[in-house]
Coordinates of C-alpha atoms in Angstrom, one line a residue:
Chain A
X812 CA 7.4 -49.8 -22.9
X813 CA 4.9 -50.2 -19.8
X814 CA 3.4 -53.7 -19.6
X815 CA 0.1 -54.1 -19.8
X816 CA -1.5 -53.5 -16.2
X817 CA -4.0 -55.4 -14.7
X818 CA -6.2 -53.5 -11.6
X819 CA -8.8 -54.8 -9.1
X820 CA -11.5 -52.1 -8.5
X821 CA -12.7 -52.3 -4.9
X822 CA -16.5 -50.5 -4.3
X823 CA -16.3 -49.0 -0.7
X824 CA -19.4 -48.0 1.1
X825 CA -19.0 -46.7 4.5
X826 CA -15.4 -48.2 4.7
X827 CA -16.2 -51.4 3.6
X828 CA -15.2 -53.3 0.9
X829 CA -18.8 -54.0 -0.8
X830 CA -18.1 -57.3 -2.8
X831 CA -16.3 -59.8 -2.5
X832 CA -16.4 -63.3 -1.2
X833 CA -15.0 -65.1 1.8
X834 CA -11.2 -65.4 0.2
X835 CA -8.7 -68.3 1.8
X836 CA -6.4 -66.5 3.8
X837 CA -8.1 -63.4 4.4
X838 CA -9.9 -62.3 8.2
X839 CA -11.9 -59.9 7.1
X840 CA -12.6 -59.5 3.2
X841 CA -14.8 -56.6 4.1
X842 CA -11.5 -54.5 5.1
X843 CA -10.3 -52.3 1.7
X844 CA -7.1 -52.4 3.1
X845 CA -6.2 -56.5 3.7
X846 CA -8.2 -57.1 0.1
X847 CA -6.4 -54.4 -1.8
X848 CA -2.8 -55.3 0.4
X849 CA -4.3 -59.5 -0.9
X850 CA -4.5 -58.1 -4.2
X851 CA -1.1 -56.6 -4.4
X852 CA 0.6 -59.9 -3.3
X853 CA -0.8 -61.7 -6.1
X854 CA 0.7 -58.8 -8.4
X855 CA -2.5 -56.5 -9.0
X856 CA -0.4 -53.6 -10.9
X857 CA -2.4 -50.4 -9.2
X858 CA -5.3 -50.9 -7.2
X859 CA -8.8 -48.7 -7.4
X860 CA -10.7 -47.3 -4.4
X861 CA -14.1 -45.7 -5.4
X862 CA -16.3 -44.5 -2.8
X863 CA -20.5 -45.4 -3.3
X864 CA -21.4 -43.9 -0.1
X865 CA -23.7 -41.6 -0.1
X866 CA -23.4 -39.3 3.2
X867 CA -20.9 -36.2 4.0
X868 CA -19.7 -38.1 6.8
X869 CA -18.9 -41.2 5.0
X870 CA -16.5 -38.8 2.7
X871 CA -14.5 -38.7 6.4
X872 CA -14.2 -42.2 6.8
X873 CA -13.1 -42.6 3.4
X874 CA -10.6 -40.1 3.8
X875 CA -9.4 -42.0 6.8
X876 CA -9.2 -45.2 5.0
X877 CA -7.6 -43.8 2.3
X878 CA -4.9 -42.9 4.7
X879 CA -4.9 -46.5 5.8
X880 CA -4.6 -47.7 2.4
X881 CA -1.4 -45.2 2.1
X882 CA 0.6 -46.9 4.6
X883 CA 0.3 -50.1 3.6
X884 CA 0.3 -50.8 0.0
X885 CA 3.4 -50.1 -2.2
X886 CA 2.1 -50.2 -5.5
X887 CA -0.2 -46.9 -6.8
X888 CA -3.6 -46.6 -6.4
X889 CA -6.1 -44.4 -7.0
X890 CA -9.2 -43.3 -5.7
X891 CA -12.5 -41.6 -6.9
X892 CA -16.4 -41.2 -5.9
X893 CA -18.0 -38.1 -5.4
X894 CA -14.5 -35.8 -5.8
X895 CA -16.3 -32.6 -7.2
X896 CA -14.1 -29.8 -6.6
X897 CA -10.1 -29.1 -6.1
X898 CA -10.6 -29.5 -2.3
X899 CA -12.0 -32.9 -2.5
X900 CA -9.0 -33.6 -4.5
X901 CA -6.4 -32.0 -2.5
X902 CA -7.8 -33.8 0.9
X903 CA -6.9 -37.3 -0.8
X904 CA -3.8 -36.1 -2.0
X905 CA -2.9 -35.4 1.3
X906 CA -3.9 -38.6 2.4
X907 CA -2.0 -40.1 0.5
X908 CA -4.0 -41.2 -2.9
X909 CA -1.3 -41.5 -5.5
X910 CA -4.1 -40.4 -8.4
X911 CA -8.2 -39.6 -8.4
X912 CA -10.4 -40.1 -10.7
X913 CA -13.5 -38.2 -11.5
X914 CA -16.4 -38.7 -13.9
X915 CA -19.5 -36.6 -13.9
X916 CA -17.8 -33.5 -12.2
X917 CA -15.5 -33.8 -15.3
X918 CA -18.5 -33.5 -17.6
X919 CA -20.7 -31.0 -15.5
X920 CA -16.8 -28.7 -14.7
X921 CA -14.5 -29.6 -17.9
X922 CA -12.5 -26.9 -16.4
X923 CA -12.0 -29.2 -12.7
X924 CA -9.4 -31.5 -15.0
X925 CA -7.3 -28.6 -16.1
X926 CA -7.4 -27.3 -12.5
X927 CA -6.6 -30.4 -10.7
X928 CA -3.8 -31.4 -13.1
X929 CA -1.9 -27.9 -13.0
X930 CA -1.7 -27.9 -9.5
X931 CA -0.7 -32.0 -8.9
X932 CA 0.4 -32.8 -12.3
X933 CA -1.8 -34.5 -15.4
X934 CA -0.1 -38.0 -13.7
X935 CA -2.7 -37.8 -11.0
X936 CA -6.1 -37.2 -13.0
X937 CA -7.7 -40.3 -14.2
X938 CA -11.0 -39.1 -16.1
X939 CA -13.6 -42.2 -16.3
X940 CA -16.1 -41.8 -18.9
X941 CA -19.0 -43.9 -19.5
X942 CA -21.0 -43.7 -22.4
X943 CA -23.8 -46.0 -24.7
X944 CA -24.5 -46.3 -28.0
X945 CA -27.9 -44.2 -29.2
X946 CA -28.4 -44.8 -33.1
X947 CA -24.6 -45.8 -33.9
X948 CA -23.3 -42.9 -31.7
X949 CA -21.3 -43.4 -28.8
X950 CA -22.9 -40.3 -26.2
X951 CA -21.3 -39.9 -22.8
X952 CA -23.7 -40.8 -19.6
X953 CA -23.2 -39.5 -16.2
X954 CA -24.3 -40.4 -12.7
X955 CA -23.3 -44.0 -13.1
X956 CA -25.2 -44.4 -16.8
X957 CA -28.3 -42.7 -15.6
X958 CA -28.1 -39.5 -17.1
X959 CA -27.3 -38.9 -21.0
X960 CA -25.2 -36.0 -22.3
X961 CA -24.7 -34.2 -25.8
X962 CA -21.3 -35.0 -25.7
X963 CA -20.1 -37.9 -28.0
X964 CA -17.3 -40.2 -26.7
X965 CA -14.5 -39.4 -29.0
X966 CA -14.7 -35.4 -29.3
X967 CA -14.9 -35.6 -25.1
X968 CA -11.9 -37.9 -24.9
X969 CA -9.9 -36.1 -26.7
X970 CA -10.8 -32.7 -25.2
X971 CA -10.3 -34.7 -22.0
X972 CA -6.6 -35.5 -22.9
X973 CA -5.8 -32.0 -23.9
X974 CA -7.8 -30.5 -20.1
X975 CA -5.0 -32.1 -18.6
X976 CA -6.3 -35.6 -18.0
X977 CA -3.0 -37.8 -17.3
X978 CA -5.1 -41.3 -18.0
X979 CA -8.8 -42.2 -19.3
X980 CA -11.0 -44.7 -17.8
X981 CA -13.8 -46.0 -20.6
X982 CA -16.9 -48.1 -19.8
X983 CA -19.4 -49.1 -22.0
X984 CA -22.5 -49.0 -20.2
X985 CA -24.0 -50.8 -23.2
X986 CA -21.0 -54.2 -22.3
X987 CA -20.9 -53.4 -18.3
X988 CA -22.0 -55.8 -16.2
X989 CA -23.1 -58.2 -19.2
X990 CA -19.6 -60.2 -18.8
X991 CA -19.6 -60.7 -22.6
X992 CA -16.7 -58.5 -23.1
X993 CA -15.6 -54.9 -23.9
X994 CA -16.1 -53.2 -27.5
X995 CA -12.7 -53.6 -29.0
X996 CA -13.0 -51.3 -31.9
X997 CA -14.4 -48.6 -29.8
X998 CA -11.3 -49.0 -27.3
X999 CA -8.9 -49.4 -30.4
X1000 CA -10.2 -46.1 -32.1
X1001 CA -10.2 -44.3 -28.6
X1002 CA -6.0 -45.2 -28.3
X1003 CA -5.4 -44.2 -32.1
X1004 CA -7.1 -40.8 -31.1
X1005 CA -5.3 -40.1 -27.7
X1006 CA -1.6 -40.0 -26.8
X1007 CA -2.3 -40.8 -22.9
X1008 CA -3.1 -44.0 -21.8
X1009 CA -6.6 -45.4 -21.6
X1010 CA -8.2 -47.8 -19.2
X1011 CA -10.7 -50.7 -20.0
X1012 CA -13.4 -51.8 -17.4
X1013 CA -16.7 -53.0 -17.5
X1014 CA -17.7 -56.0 -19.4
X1015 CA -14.9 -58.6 -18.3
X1016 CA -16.1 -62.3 -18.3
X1017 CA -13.1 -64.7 -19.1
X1018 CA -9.6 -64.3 -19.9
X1019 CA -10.2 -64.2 -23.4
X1020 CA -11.9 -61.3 -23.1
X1021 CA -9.7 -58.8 -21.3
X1022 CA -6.8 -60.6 -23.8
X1023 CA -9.1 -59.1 -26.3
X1024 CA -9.6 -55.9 -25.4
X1025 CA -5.0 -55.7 -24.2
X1026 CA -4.1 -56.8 -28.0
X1027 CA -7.2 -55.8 -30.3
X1028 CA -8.6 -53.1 -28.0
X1029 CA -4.8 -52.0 -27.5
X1030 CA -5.9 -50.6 -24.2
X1031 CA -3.0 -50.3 -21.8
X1032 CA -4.7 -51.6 -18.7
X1033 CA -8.1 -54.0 -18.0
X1034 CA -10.1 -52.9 -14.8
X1035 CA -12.2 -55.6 -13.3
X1036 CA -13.9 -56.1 -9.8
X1037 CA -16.2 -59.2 -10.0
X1038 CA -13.9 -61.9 -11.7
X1039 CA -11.5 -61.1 -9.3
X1040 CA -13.7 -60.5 -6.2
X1041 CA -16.0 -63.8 -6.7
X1042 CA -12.1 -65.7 -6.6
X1043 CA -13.2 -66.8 -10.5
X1044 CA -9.9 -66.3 -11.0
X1045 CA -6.6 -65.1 -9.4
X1046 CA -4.7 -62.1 -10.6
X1047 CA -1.5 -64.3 -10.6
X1048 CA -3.4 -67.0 -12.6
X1049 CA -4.7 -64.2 -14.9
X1050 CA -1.2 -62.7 -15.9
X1051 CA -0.1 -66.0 -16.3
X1052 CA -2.8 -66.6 -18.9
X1053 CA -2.2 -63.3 -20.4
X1054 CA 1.4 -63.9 -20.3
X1055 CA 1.1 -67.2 -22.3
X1056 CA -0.8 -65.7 -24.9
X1057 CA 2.5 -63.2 -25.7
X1058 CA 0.6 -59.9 -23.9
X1059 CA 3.8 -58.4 -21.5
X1060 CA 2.3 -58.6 -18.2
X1061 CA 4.7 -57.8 -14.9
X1062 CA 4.5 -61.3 -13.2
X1063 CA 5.8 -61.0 -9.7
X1064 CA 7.4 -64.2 -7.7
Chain B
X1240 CA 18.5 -40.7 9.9
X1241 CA 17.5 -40.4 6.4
X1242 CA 16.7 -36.9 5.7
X1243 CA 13.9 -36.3 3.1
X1244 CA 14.4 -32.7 1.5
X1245 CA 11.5 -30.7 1.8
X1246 CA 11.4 -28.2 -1.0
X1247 CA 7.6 -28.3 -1.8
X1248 CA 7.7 -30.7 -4.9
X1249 CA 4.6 -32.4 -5.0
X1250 CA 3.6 -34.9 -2.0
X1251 CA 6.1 -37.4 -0.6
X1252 CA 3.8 -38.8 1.5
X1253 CA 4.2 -42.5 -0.2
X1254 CA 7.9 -42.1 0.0
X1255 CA 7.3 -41.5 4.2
X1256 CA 5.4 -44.4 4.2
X1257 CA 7.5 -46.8 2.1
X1258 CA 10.4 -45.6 5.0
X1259 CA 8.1 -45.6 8.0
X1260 CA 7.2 -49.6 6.5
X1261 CA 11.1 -50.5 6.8
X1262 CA 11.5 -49.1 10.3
X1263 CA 13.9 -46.3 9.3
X1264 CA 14.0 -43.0 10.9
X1265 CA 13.6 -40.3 8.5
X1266 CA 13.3 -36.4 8.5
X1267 CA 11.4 -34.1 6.3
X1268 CA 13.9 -31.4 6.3
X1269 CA 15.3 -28.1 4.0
X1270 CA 17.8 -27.1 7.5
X1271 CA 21.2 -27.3 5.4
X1272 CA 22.8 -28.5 9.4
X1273 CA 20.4 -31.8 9.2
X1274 CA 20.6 -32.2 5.7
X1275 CA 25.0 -32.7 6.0
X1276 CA 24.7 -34.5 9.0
X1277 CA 22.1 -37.1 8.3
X1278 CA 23.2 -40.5 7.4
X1279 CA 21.4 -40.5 4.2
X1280 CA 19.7 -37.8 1.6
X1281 CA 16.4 -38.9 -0.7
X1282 CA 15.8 -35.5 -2.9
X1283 CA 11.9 -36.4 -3.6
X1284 CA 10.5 -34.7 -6.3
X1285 CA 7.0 -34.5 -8.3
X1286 CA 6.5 -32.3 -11.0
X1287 CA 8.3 -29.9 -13.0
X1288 CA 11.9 -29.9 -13.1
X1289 CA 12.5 -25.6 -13.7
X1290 CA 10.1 -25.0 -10.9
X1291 CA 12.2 -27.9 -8.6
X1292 CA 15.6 -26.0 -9.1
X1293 CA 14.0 -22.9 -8.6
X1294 CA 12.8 -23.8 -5.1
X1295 CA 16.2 -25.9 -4.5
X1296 CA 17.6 -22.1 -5.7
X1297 CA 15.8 -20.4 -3.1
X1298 CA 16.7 -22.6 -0.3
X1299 CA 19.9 -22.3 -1.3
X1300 CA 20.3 -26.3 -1.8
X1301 CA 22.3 -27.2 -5.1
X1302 CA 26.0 -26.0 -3.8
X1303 CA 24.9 -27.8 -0.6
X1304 CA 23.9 -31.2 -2.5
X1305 CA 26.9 -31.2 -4.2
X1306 CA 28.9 -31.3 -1.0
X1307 CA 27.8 -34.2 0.3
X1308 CA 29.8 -36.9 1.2
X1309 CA 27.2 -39.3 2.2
X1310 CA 25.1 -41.4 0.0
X1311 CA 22.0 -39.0 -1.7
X1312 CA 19.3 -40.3 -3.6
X1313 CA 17.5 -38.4 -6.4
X1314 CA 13.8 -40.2 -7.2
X1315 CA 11.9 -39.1 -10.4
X1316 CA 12.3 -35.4 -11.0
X1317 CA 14.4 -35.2 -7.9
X1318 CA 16.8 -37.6 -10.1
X1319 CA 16.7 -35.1 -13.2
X1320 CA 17.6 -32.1 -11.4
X1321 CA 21.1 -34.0 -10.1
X1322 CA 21.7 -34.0 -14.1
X1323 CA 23.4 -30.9 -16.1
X1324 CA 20.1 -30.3 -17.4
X1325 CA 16.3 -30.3 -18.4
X1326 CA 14.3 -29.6 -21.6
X1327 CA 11.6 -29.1 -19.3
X1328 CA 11.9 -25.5 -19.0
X1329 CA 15.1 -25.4 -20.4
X1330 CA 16.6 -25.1 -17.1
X1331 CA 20.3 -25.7 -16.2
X1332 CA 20.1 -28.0 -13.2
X1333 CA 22.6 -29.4 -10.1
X1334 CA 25.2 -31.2 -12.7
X1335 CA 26.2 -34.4 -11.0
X1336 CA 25.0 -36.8 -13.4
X1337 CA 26.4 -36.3 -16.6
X1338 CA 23.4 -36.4 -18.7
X1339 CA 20.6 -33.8 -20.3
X1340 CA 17.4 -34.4 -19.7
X1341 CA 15.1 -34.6 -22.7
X1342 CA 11.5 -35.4 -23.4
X1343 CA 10.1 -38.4 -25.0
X1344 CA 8.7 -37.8 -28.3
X1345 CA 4.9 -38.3 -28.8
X1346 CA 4.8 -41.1 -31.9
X1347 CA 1.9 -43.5 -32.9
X1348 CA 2.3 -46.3 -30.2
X1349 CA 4.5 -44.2 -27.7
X1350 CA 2.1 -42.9 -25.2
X1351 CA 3.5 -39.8 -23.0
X1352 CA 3.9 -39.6 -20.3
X1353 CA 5.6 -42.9 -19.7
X1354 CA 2.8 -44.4 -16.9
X1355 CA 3.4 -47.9 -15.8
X1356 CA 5.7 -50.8 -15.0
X1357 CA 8.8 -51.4 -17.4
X1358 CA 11.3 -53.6 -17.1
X1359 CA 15.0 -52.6 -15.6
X1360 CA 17.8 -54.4 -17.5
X1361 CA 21.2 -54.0 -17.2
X1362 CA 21.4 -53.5 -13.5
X1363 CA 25.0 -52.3 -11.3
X1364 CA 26.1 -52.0 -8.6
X1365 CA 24.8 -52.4 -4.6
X1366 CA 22.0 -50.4 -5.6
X1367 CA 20.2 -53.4 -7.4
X1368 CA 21.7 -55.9 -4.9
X1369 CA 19.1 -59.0 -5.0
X1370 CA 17.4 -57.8 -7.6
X1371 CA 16.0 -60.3 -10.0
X1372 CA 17.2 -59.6 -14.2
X1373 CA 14.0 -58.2 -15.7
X1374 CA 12.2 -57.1 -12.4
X1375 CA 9.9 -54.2 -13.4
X1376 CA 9.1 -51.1 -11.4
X1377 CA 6.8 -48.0 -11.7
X1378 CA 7.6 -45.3 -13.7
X1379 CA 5.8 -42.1 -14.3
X1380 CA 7.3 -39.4 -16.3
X1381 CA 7.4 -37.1 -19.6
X1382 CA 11.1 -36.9 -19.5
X1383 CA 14.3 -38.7 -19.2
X1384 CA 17.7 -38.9 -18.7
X1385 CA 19.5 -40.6 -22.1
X1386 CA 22.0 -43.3 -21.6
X1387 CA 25.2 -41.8 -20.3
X1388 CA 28.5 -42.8 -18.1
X1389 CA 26.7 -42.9 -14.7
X1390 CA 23.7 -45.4 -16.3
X1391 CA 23.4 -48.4 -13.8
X1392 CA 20.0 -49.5 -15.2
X1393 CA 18.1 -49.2 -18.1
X1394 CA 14.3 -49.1 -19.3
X1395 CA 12.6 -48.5 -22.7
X1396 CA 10.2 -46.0 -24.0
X1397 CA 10.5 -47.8 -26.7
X1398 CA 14.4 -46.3 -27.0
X1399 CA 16.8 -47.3 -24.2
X1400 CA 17.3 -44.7 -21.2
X1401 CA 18.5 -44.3 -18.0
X1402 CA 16.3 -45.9 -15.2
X1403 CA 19.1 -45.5 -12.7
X1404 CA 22.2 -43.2 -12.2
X1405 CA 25.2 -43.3 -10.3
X1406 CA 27.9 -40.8 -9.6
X1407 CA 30.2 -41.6 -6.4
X1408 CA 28.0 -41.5 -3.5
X1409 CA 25.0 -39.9 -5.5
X1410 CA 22.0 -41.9 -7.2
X1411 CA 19.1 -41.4 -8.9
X1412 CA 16.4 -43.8 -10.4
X1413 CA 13.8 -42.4 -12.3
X1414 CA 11.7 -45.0 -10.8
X1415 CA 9.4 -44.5 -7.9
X1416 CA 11.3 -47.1 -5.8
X1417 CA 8.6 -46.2 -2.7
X1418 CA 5.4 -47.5 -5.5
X1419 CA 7.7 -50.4 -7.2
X1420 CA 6.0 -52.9 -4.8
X1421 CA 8.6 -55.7 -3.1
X1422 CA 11.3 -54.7 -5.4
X1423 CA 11.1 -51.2 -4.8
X1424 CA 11.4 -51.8 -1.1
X1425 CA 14.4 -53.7 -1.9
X1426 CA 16.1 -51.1 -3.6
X1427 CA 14.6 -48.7 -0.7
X1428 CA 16.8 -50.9 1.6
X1429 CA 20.1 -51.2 -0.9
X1430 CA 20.1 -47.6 -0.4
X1431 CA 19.9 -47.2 3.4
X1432 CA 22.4 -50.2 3.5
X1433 CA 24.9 -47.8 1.5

């Protein structure tokens, strides 16, 4: 059985790494490529890329960097923002992305999953959904929590998984950003009604919490960008904790 | 020269890179003269195994593997179509590995596909050379090759299988060596150093 992975999220805007803060050791923490190669040596398991830039042209430098990113690091890593159609998918394929992900294209085109995954394989589609809690219902959001659908998050998910998706990423908007932890039950009920696995992120404030979410949440992998990029805490330090507490973790020397 | 076979399964980009990173000169290549004469063979392979044979079919490639005499290296799907053969698509593949390739069962707990790092065990031979008992690397597959006569490594899901094979002078690791991190590279480098 896969250990439980652990995965840095770096925000990108006009191939820069966004946050971030002035790590030992490190030139330039604004380069996406010597924070995510950082974040490998301390034994990140797969690394995220997502693009916030707005512009057309910024889609170019991404694409470049995503190139960059190809040569350097040897562990997977995918990469998402503003992939709306097979073509956007296909260029960072070629580039070298190892998976995408895609969120409100998925919900605007259900029919994008099933046709990125026949043509690359359900391994390289990583659907993120976000959704919040209106009257005890989980309802999916899009456009980074701004926009609220009719869907609700376990009839999606699971029409997600059988699209074609190869992995799902959940956020709470209701827990992210609040660092007071991820809803467990949700993310246990979400992996007892899917067969693929399923990705926590938003919401991560201490170790306890993403030990939460690995053993009661039963998610297969925690996502996390500002614990790691404020240098709270180490992603070695991290495993080790998680390690301690009995959650298989891949520690590397 | 390591030649890379080119038979339009999925990207091998990473694999390029992971080769270009050790310093190795490599080929992508389906030319059957500079596939005998290169120092090395990696069959690549993304995807679905009945599709892989057909195009290794069409280019006339499975006698031709089976000839050579130097070491060959079969990663993920490229692995499973050097076995006898695959569920997937019920297809009757290259035969060097003694094995038949099945797919995991879906059960509560056992997600499919298999995504992730897991644990080799039960590591032989100059393949593994200097690799640490219970490294992990990165596995991503629906199917796999049971434990058989030419296992050299191991991994779980959650029943045993074959993470590595080994025939004579042809190996296979279900693994993605070139996305396994420093270990992977070392096994990258076992293999050239065949």
């Amino acid at each position: 059985m896969p250990a439980k992975r652990i995965i840095p999220c770096l925000d990108v805007k006009n191939g820069r790494t966004v946050k971030g803060i002035n790590f030992e050791g490190l030139t330039d923490v604004g380069d996406p490529v010597e924070l995510g190669a950082r974040y490998a040596r301390e034994g990140a398991d797969e690394l995220v890329y997502l693009d916030i830039s707005a512009s057309k042209e910024c889609r170019n430098t991404f694409t470049s960097l995503v190139s960059n990113i190809a040569r350097h690091i040897n562990i997977p890593f995918t990469v998402g923002g503003g992939i709306s159609s097979i073509d956007d998918a296909s260029r960072l394929l070629d580039a070298g992305a190892d998976k995408i992900t895609i969120n409100s294209a998925a919900v605007a085109n259900p029919a994008l999953i099933s046709e990125i995954a026949a043509r690359y394989g359900r391994q390289f589609v990583v659907v993120a959904i976000d959704a919040k809690q209106i009257d005890g219902t989980w309802r999916v959001t899009t456009h980074g929590g701004s926009r609220l659908t009719d869907l609700e998050l376990f009839t999606w998910a699971v029409e997600v998984e059988r699209l074609g998706a190869g992995e799902i990423m959940f956020t709470s908007m209701d827990h992210d950003g609040t660092r007071n932890g991820y809803p467990c039950d949700t993310f246990a009920r979400l992996c007892s009604e899917l067969s693929i696995p399923v990705i926590a992120s938003g919401g991560a404030g201490s170790v306890d919490d993403i030990a939460k979410v690995l053993i009661d949440g039963t998610a297969d992998a925690a996502l996390a960008a500002s614990i790691f990029h404020y240098g709270e805490i180490t992603i070695t330090e991290l495993k080790q904790q998680l390690s301690s507490r009995g959650i298989e973790v891949r520690l590397t020397k | 020269m390591i030649a890379v076979i080119d038979y339009g399964m999925g990207n091998i980009c990473s694999l390029g890179h992971a080769l270009q990173r050790l310093g190795v000169e490599w080929q992508l290549t389906a030319d059957p003269t500079v596939i005998t004469t290169a120092s090395h063979v990696i069959l690549p392979g993304v995807g679905n195994a009945a599709e892989a044979m057909e195009n290794l079919k069409k280019l006339q490639l499975p006698e031709l593997i089976t000839t050579l005499r130097r070491p060959v290296l079969g990663i993920c799907v490229g692995m499973q179509v050097m076995c006898r053969h695959s569920e997937e698509g019920d297809v009757d593949c290259i035969g060097i590995f003694d094995a038949k390739v099945k797919r995991f069962i879906q059960q509560p707990g056992v997600k499919v596909p298999n995504m992730g790092w897991s644990r080799l065990a039960n590591m032989d031979g100059k393949l593994f050379k200097g690799i640490d008992k219970g490294s992990y690397a990165y596995f991503v597959h629906s199917y796999y090759a049971p434990l058989c006569p030419d296992t050299i490594a191991t991994s779980r899901h959650p029943e045993m299988f074959s993470a590595a094979l080994k025939y004579e002078n042809f190996y296979g690791t279900q693994f993605h060596p070139e996305k396994s991190g420093d270990v992977g590279e070392s096994i990258i480098k076992n293999f050239i150093n065949l």
